[in-house]
PDB file of N, CA, C and O and ligand atoms in Angstrom:
ATOM      1  N   UNK A 278      40.852  -4.564 -24.923  1.00  0.00           N
ATOM      2  CA  UNK A 278      40.700  -3.199 -25.432  1.00  0.00           C
ATOM      3  C   UNK A 278      42.065  -2.658 -25.855  1.00  0.00           C
ATOM      4  O   UNK A 278      43.053  -2.836 -25.147  1.00  0.00           O
ATOM      5  N   UNK A 279      42.069  -2.003 -27.027  1.00  0.00           N
ATOM      6  CA  UNK A 279      43.279  -1.300 -27.477  1.00  0.00           C
ATOM      7  C   UNK A 279      42.980   0.190 -27.548  1.00  0.00           C
ATOM      8  O   UNK A 279      41.902   0.587 -27.993  1.00  0.00           O
ATOM      9  N   UNK A 280      43.936   0.994 -27.162  1.00  0.00           N
ATOM     10  CA  UNK A 280      43.731   2.436 -27.146  1.00  0.00           C
ATOM     11  C   UNK A 280      44.816   3.124 -27.961  1.00  0.00           C
ATOM     12  O   UNK A 280      45.972   2.700 -27.969  1.00  0.00           O
ATOM     13  N   UNK A 281      44.405   4.159 -28.681  1.00  0.00           N
ATOM     14  CA  UNK A 281      45.362   4.986 -29.410  1.00  0.00           C
ATOM     15  C   UNK A 281      45.013   6.456 -29.189  1.00  0.00           C
ATOM     16  O   UNK A 281      43.854   6.800 -28.935  1.00  0.00           O
ATOM     17  N   UNK A 282      46.028   7.295 -29.295  1.00  0.00           N
ATOM     18  CA  UNK A 282      45.833   8.741 -29.242  1.00  0.00           C
ATOM     19  C   UNK A 282      46.310   9.329 -30.563  1.00  0.00           C
ATOM     20  O   UNK A 282      47.423   9.047 -31.007  1.00  0.00           O
ATOM     21  N   UNK A 283      45.461  10.108 -31.180  1.00  0.00           N
ATOM     22  CA  UNK A 283      45.793  10.766 -32.448  1.00  0.00           C
ATOM     23  C   UNK A 283      46.689  11.975 -32.167  1.00  0.00           C
ATOM     24  O   UNK A 283      46.237  12.984 -31.603  1.00  0.00           O
ATOM     25  N   UNK A 284      47.946  11.836 -32.559  1.00  0.00           N
ATOM     26  CA  UNK A 284      48.913  12.914 -32.280  1.00  0.00           C
ATOM     27  C   UNK A 284      48.501  14.239 -32.906  1.00  0.00           C
ATOM     28  O   UNK A 284      48.838  15.317 -32.402  1.00  0.00           O
ATOM     29  N   UNK A 285      47.817  14.177 -34.028  1.00  0.00           N
ATOM     30  CA  UNK A 285      47.423  15.411 -34.712  1.00  0.00           C
ATOM     31  C   UNK A 285      46.302  16.145 -33.982  1.00  0.00           C
ATOM     32  O   UNK A 285      46.136  17.352 -34.146  1.00  0.00           O
ATOM     33  N   UNK A 286      45.524  15.406 -33.194  1.00  0.00           N
ATOM     34  CA  UNK A 286      44.392  16.022 -32.488  1.00  0.00           C
ATOM     35  C   UNK A 286      44.718  16.407 -31.054  1.00  0.00           C
ATOM     36  O   UNK A 286      44.150  17.361 -30.527  1.00  0.00           O
ATOM     37  N   UNK A 287      45.594  15.643 -30.405  1.00  0.00           N
ATOM     38  CA  UNK A 287      45.900  15.913 -28.994  1.00  0.00           C
ATOM     39  C   UNK A 287      46.468  17.319 -28.840  1.00  0.00           C
ATOM     40  O   UNK A 287      47.386  17.710 -29.559  1.00  0.00           O
ATOM     41  N   UNK A 288      45.894  18.063 -27.872  1.00  0.00           N
ATOM     42  CA  UNK A 288      46.380  19.411 -27.575  1.00  0.00           C
ATOM     43  C   UNK A 288      46.907  19.506 -26.143  1.00  0.00           C
ATOM     44  O   UNK A 288      47.083  20.600 -25.611  1.00  0.00           O
ATOM     45  N   UNK A 289      47.101  18.353 -25.523  1.00  0.00           N
ATOM     46  CA  UNK A 289      47.725  18.334 -24.206  1.00  0.00           C
ATOM     47  C   UNK A 289      46.827  18.782 -23.074  1.00  0.00           C
ATOM     48  O   UNK A 289      47.314  19.276 -22.060  1.00  0.00           O
ATOM     49  N   UNK A 290      45.518  18.574 -23.205  1.00  0.00           N
ATOM     50  CA  UNK A 290      44.605  18.981 -22.128  1.00  0.00           C
ATOM     51  C   UNK A 290      44.828  18.184 -20.844  1.00  0.00           C
ATOM     52  O   UNK A 290      44.534  18.674 -19.757  1.00  0.00           O
ATOM     53  N   UNK A 291      45.302  16.956 -20.979  1.00  0.00           N
ATOM     54  CA  UNK A 291      45.683  16.181 -19.798  1.00  0.00           C
ATOM     55  C   UNK A 291      44.539  15.516 -19.062  1.00  0.00           C
ATOM     56  O   UNK A 291      44.754  14.961 -17.976  1.00  0.00           O
ATOM     57  N   UNK A 292      43.344  15.561 -19.614  1.00  0.00           N
ATOM     58  CA  UNK A 292      42.217  14.883 -18.965  1.00  0.00           C
ATOM     59  C   UNK A 292      42.507  13.384 -18.861  1.00  0.00           C
ATOM     60  O   UNK A 292      42.254  12.747 -17.835  1.00  0.00           O
ATOM     61  N   UNK A 293      43.060  12.849 -19.922  1.00  0.00           N
ATOM     62  CA  UNK A 293      43.331  11.403 -19.962  1.00  0.00           C
ATOM     63  C   UNK A 293      44.360  10.992 -18.914  1.00  0.00           C
ATOM     64  O   UNK A 293      44.167   9.990 -18.221  1.00  0.00           O
ATOM     65  N   UNK A 294      45.412  11.767 -18.773  1.00  0.00           N
ATOM     66  CA  UNK A 294      46.442  11.398 -17.806  1.00  0.00           C
ATOM     67  C   UNK A 294      45.933  11.544 -16.383  1.00  0.00           C
ATOM     68  O   UNK A 294      46.347  10.812 -15.494  1.00  0.00           O
ATOM     69  N   UNK A 295      45.006  12.479 -16.163  1.00  0.00           N
ATOM     70  CA  UNK A 295      44.414  12.627 -14.837  1.00  0.00           C
ATOM     71  C   UNK A 295      43.506  11.448 -14.519  1.00  0.00           C
ATOM     72  O   UNK A 295      43.485  10.947 -13.392  1.00  0.00           O
ATOM     73  N   UNK A 296      42.756  10.985 -15.524  1.00  0.00           N
ATOM     74  CA  UNK A 296      41.801   9.897 -15.295  1.00  0.00           C
ATOM     75  C   UNK A 296      42.484   8.541 -15.201  1.00  0.00           C
ATOM     76  O   UNK A 296      42.047   7.673 -14.453  1.00  0.00           O
ATOM     77  N   UNK A 297      43.533   8.336 -15.975  1.00  0.00           N
ATOM     78  CA  UNK A 297      44.157   7.013 -16.008  1.00  0.00           C
ATOM     79  C   UNK A 297      45.660   7.127 -16.297  1.00  0.00           C
ATOM     80  O   UNK A 297      46.117   6.813 -17.403  1.00  0.00           O
ATOM     81  N   UNK A 298      46.435   7.540 -15.293  1.00  0.00           N
ATOM     82  CA  UNK A 298      47.880   7.697 -15.497  1.00  0.00           C
ATOM     83  C   UNK A 298      48.587   6.370 -15.758  1.00  0.00           C
ATOM     84  O   UNK A 298      49.726   6.368 -16.224  1.00  0.00           O
ATOM     85  N   UNK A 299      47.901   5.263 -15.457  1.00  0.00           N
ATOM     86  CA  UNK A 299      48.517   3.956 -15.721  1.00  0.00           C
ATOM     87  C   UNK A 299      48.620   3.678 -17.223  1.00  0.00           C
ATOM     88  O   UNK A 299      49.441   2.855 -17.646  1.00  0.00           O
ATOM     89  N   UNK A 300      47.764   4.331 -18.010  1.00  0.00           N
ATOM     90  CA  UNK A 300      47.735   4.084 -19.457  1.00  0.00           C
ATOM     91  C   UNK A 300      48.273   5.280 -20.242  1.00  0.00           C
ATOM     92  O   UNK A 300      49.000   5.107 -21.217  1.00  0.00           O
ATOM     93  N   UNK A 301      47.913   6.490 -19.803  1.00  0.00           N
ATOM     94  CA  UNK A 301      48.287   7.701 -20.543  1.00  0.00           C
ATOM     95  C   UNK A 301      49.377   8.458 -19.797  1.00  0.00           C
ATOM     96  O   UNK A 301      49.244   8.730 -18.607  1.00  0.00           O
ATOM     97  N   UNK A 302      50.433   8.813 -20.515  1.00  0.00           N
ATOM     98  CA  UNK A 302      51.472   9.637 -19.906  1.00  0.00           C
ATOM     99  C   UNK A 302      51.773  10.821 -20.817  1.00  0.00           C
ATOM    100  O   UNK A 302      51.655  10.723 -22.047  1.00  0.00           O
ATOM    101  N   UNK A 303      52.126  11.928 -20.200  1.00  0.00           N
ATOM    102  CA  UNK A 303      52.492  13.110 -20.978  1.00  0.00           C
ATOM    103  C   UNK A 303      53.967  13.045 -21.337  1.00  0.00           C
ATOM    104  O   UNK A 303      54.806  12.738 -20.491  1.00  0.00           O
ATOM    105  N   UNK A 304      54.284  13.337 -22.585  1.00  0.00           N
ATOM    106  CA  UNK A 304      55.692  13.381 -22.965  1.00  0.00           C
ATOM    107  C   UNK A 304      56.271  14.762 -22.627  1.00  0.00           C
ATOM    108  O   UNK A 304      55.579  15.619 -22.066  1.00  0.00           O
ATOM    109  N   UNK A 305      57.531  14.948 -22.942  1.00  0.00           N
ATOM    110  CA  UNK A 305      58.209  16.188 -22.563  1.00  0.00           C
ATOM    111  C   UNK A 305      57.597  17.419 -23.232  1.00  0.00           C
ATOM    112  O   UNK A 305      57.765  18.540 -22.753  1.00  0.00           O
ATOM    113  N   UNK A 306      56.899  17.204 -24.327  1.00  0.00           N
ATOM    114  CA  UNK A 306      56.252  18.318 -25.022  1.00  0.00           C
ATOM    115  C   UNK A 306      54.843  18.596 -24.493  1.00  0.00           C
ATOM    116  O   UNK A 306      54.173  19.507 -24.968  1.00  0.00           O
ATOM    117  N   UNK A 307      54.376  17.794 -23.542  1.00  0.00           N
ATOM    118  CA  UNK A 307      53.063  18.014 -22.963  1.00  0.00           C
ATOM    119  C   UNK A 307      51.926  17.345 -23.707  1.00  0.00           C
ATOM    120  O   UNK A 307      50.760  17.677 -23.469  1.00  0.00           O
ATOM    121  N   UNK A 308      52.272  16.416 -24.572  1.00  0.00           N
ATOM    122  CA  UNK A 308      51.238  15.661 -25.280  1.00  0.00           C
ATOM    123  C   UNK A 308      51.241  14.226 -24.784  1.00  0.00           C
ATOM    124  O   UNK A 308      52.259  13.720 -24.305  1.00  0.00           O
ATOM    125  N   UNK A 309      50.086  13.593 -24.950  1.00  0.00           N
ATOM    126  CA  UNK A 309      49.947  12.249 -24.401  1.00  0.00           C
ATOM    127  C   UNK A 309      50.553  11.186 -25.298  1.00  0.00           C
ATOM    128  O   UNK A 309      50.400  11.234 -26.518  1.00  0.00           O
ATOM    129  N   UNK A 310      51.221  10.257 -24.654  1.00  0.00           N
ATOM    130  CA  UNK A 310      51.670   9.050 -25.345  1.00  0.00           C
ATOM    131  C   UNK A 310      51.096   7.842 -24.612  1.00  0.00           C
ATOM    132  O   UNK A 310      50.848   7.879 -23.410  1.00  0.00           O
ATOM    133  N   UNK A 311      50.864   6.791 -25.371  1.00  0.00           N
ATOM    134  CA  UNK A 311      50.410   5.526 -24.811  1.00  0.00           C
ATOM    135  C   UNK A 311      51.565   4.546 -24.966  1.00  0.00           C
ATOM    136  O   UNK A 311      51.944   4.183 -26.079  1.00  0.00           O
ATOM    137  N   UNK A 312      52.135   4.148 -23.838  1.00  0.00           N
ATOM    138  CA  UNK A 312      53.280   3.234 -23.884  1.00  0.00           C
ATOM    139  C   UNK A 312      52.855   1.845 -24.337  1.00  0.00           C
ATOM    140  O   UNK A 312      53.553   1.180 -25.083  1.00  0.00           O
ATOM    141  N   UNK A 313      51.708   1.402 -23.844  1.00  0.00           N
ATOM    142  CA  UNK A 313      51.223   0.061 -24.157  1.00  0.00           C
ATOM    143  C   UNK A 313      49.763   0.137 -24.575  1.00  0.00           C
ATOM    144  O   UNK A 313      48.890   0.393 -23.741  1.00  0.00           O
ATOM    145  N   UNK A 314      49.468  -0.053 -25.859  1.00  0.00           N
ATOM    146  CA  UNK A 314      48.088   0.107 -26.322  1.00  0.00           C
ATOM    147  C   UNK A 314      47.115  -0.943 -25.799  1.00  0.00           C
ATOM    148  O   UNK A 314      45.904  -0.725 -25.852  1.00  0.00           O
ATOM    149  N   UNK A 315      47.629  -2.060 -25.287  1.00  0.00           N
ATOM    150  CA  UNK A 315      46.744  -3.073 -24.711  1.00  0.00           C
ATOM    151  C   UNK A 315      46.337  -2.639 -23.302  1.00  0.00           C
ATOM    152  O   UNK A 315      47.172  -2.571 -22.404  1.00  0.00           O
ATOM    153  N   UNK A 316      45.054  -2.355 -23.114  1.00  0.00           N
ATOM    154  CA  UNK A 316      44.581  -1.836 -21.832  1.00  0.00           C
ATOM    155  C   UNK A 316      44.225  -2.994 -20.896  1.00  0.00           C
ATOM    156  O   UNK A 316      43.372  -3.822 -21.238  1.00  0.00           O
ATOM    157  N   UNK A 317      44.864  -3.062 -19.725  1.00  0.00           N
ATOM    158  CA  UNK A 317      44.456  -4.068 -18.752  1.00  0.00           C
ATOM    159  C   UNK A 317      42.984  -3.879 -18.362  1.00  0.00           C
ATOM    160  O   UNK A 317      42.493  -2.746 -18.309  1.00  0.00           O
ATOM    161  N   UNK A 318      42.312  -4.997 -18.096  1.00  0.00           N
ATOM    162  CA  UNK A 318      40.869  -4.957 -17.855  1.00  0.00           C
ATOM    163  C   UNK A 318      40.495  -3.976 -16.749  1.00  0.00           C
ATOM    164  O   UNK A 318      39.463  -3.296 -16.842  1.00  0.00           O
ATOM    165  N   UNK A 319      41.324  -3.874 -15.724  1.00  0.00           N
ATOM    166  CA  UNK A 319      40.945  -3.024 -14.587  1.00  0.00           C
ATOM    167  C   UNK A 319      40.969  -1.531 -14.938  1.00  0.00           C
ATOM    168  O   UNK A 319      40.440  -0.725 -14.185  1.00  0.00           O
ATOM    169  N   UNK A 320      41.562  -1.172 -16.075  1.00  0.00           N
ATOM    170  CA  UNK A 320      41.616   0.238 -16.449  1.00  0.00           C
ATOM    171  C   UNK A 320      40.666   0.594 -17.588  1.00  0.00           C
ATOM    172  O   UNK A 320      40.626   1.753 -18.022  1.00  0.00           O
ATOM    173  N   UNK A 321      39.883  -0.376 -18.039  1.00  0.00           N
ATOM    174  CA  UNK A 321      39.030  -0.112 -19.202  1.00  0.00           C
ATOM    175  C   UNK A 321      37.986   0.972 -18.930  1.00  0.00           C
ATOM    176  O   UNK A 321      37.721   1.813 -19.792  1.00  0.00           O
ATOM    177  N   UNK A 322      37.389   0.959 -17.748  1.00  0.00           N
ATOM    178  CA  UNK A 322      36.384   1.988 -17.442  1.00  0.00           C
ATOM    179  C   UNK A 322      37.013   3.383 -17.457  1.00  0.00           C
ATOM    180  O   UNK A 322      36.419   4.337 -17.977  1.00  0.00           O
ATOM    181  N   UNK A 323      38.206   3.489 -16.882  1.00  0.00           N
ATOM    182  CA  UNK A 323      38.876   4.796 -16.853  1.00  0.00           C
ATOM    183  C   UNK A 323      39.237   5.251 -18.264  1.00  0.00           C
ATOM    184  O   UNK A 323      39.144   6.439 -18.592  1.00  0.00           O
ATOM    185  N   UNK A 324      39.637   4.310 -19.115  1.00  0.00           N
ATOM    186  CA  UNK A 324      39.967   4.667 -20.491  1.00  0.00           C
ATOM    187  C   UNK A 324      38.710   5.113 -21.234  1.00  0.00           C
ATOM    188  O   UNK A 324      38.742   6.077 -22.002  1.00  0.00           O
ATOM    189  N   UNK A 325      37.593   4.429 -20.989  1.00  0.00           N
ATOM    190  CA  UNK A 325      36.324   4.869 -21.622  1.00  0.00           C
ATOM    191  C   UNK A 325      35.977   6.292 -21.171  1.00  0.00           C
ATOM    192  O   UNK A 325      35.502   7.106 -21.975  1.00  0.00           O
ATOM    193  N   UNK A 326      36.178   6.596 -19.912  1.00  0.00           N
ATOM    194  CA  UNK A 326      35.931   7.959 -19.428  1.00  0.00           C
ATOM    195  C   UNK A 326      36.831   8.958 -20.158  1.00  0.00           C
ATOM    196  O   UNK A 326      36.387  10.046 -20.543  1.00  0.00           O
ATOM    197  N   UNK A 327      38.082   8.577 -20.360  1.00  0.00           N
ATOM    198  CA  UNK A 327      39.013   9.470 -21.062  1.00  0.00           C
ATOM    199  C   UNK A 327      38.576   9.692 -22.506  1.00  0.00           C
ATOM    200  O   UNK A 327      38.636  10.816 -23.010  1.00  0.00           O
ATOM    201  N   UNK A 328      38.135   8.624 -23.151  1.00  0.00           N
ATOM    202  CA  UNK A 328      37.637   8.763 -24.528  1.00  0.00           C
ATOM    203  C   UNK A 328      36.497   9.776 -24.561  1.00  0.00           C
ATOM    204  O   UNK A 328      36.447  10.660 -25.425  1.00  0.00           O
ATOM    205  N   UNK A 329      35.576   9.650 -23.615  1.00  0.00           N
ATOM    206  CA  UNK A 329      34.391  10.509 -23.600  1.00  0.00           C
ATOM    207  C   UNK A 329      34.723  11.946 -23.242  1.00  0.00           C
ATOM    208  O   UNK A 329      34.043  12.873 -23.701  1.00  0.00           O
ATOM    209  N   UNK A 330      35.767  12.146 -22.422  1.00  0.00           N
ATOM    210  CA  UNK A 330      36.011  13.483 -21.872  1.00  0.00           C
ATOM    211  C   UNK A 330      37.139  14.251 -22.557  1.00  0.00           C
ATOM    212  O   UNK A 330      37.324  15.442 -22.284  1.00  0.00           O
ATOM    213  N   UNK A 331      37.897  13.608 -23.411  1.00  0.00           N
ATOM    214  CA  UNK A 331      38.950  14.348 -24.124  1.00  0.00           C
ATOM    215  C   UNK A 331      38.297  15.449 -24.965  1.00  0.00           C
ATOM    216  O   UNK A 331      37.478  15.162 -25.844  1.00  0.00           O
ATOM    217  N   UNK A 332      38.655  16.701 -24.712  1.00  0.00           N
ATOM    218  CA  UNK A 332      38.011  17.812 -25.437  1.00  0.00           C
ATOM    219  C   UNK A 332      38.276  17.789 -26.937  1.00  0.00           C
ATOM    220  O   UNK A 332      37.512  18.372 -27.707  1.00  0.00           O
ATOM    221  N   UNK A 333      39.355  17.134 -27.341  1.00  0.00           N
ATOM    222  CA  UNK A 333      39.705  17.092 -28.767  1.00  0.00           C
ATOM    223  C   UNK A 333      39.255  15.808 -29.446  1.00  0.00           C
ATOM    224  O   UNK A 333      39.513  15.616 -30.635  1.00  0.00           O
ATOM    225  N   UNK A 334      38.613  14.919 -28.690  1.00  0.00           N
ATOM    226  CA  UNK A 334      38.207  13.615 -29.249  1.00  0.00           C
ATOM    227  C   UNK A 334      39.392  12.912 -29.895  1.00  0.00           C
ATOM    228  O   UNK A 334      39.285  12.347 -30.985  1.00  0.00           O
ATOM    229  N   UNK A 335      40.522  12.964 -29.213  1.00  0.00           N
ATOM    230  CA  UNK A 335      41.756  12.437 -29.781  1.00  0.00           C
ATOM    231  C   UNK A 335      41.984  10.959 -29.455  1.00  0.00           C
ATOM    232  O   UNK A 335      42.892  10.352 -30.003  1.00  0.00           O
ATOM    233  N   UNK A 336      41.173  10.415 -28.546  1.00  0.00           N
ATOM    234  CA  UNK A 336      41.429   9.051 -28.066  1.00  0.00           C
ATOM    235  C   UNK A 336      40.432   8.084 -28.684  1.00  0.00           C
ATOM    236  O   UNK A 336      39.230   8.366 -28.727  1.00  0.00           O
ATOM    237  N   UNK A 337      40.964   6.962 -29.147  1.00  0.00           N
ATOM    238  CA  UNK A 337      40.119   5.890 -29.672  1.00  0.00           C
ATOM    239  C   UNK A 337      40.412   4.623 -28.887  1.00  0.00           C
ATOM    240  O   UNK A 337      41.577   4.270 -28.686  1.00  0.00           O
ATOM    241  N   UNK A 338      39.364   3.950 -28.439  1.00  0.00           N
ATOM    242  CA  UNK A 338      39.515   2.672 -27.741  1.00  0.00           C
ATOM    243  C   UNK A 338      38.521   1.681 -28.327  1.00  0.00           C
ATOM    244  O   UNK A 338      37.333   1.970 -28.434  1.00  0.00           O
ATOM    245  N   UNK A 339      39.048   0.529 -28.739  1.00  0.00           N
ATOM    246  CA  UNK A 339      38.172  -0.492 -29.325  1.00  0.00           C
ATOM    247  C   UNK A 339      38.470  -1.845 -28.708  1.00  0.00           C
ATOM    248  O   UNK A 339      39.561  -2.082 -28.210  1.00  0.00           O
TER     249      UNK A 339
HETATM  250 FE1  LIG B 110      45.443  15.012 -25.416  1.00  0.00          FE
HETATM  251 FE2  LIG B 110      42.891  14.646 -25.038  1.00  0.00          FE
HETATM  252 FE3  LIG B 110      44.567  13.671 -23.341  1.00  0.00          FE
HETATM  253  S1  LIG B 110      43.841  16.480 -25.841  1.00  0.00           S
HETATM  254  S2  LIG B 110      46.303  15.081 -23.356  1.00  0.00           S
HETATM  255  S3  LIG B 110      44.390  13.076 -25.477  1.00  0.00           S
HETATM  256  S4  LIG B 110      42.645  14.621 -22.844  1.00  0.00           S
END
């Protein structure tokens, strides 16, 4: 699974970082960055939850 966050859509709600801090981190401006787009298998469920729960629909995982 690869994950990306659309910088134009992210509004810093932080749902993703709460659900899976191993994949999503907030930068100094309060927006999410993904350090490594390759999601380890053990975090795929959490990333799917983040995709579903991001209020801005900013996260894509394929
Ligand atoms: Fe941004 Fe959505 Fe996460 S708005 S901080 S990608 S929950």
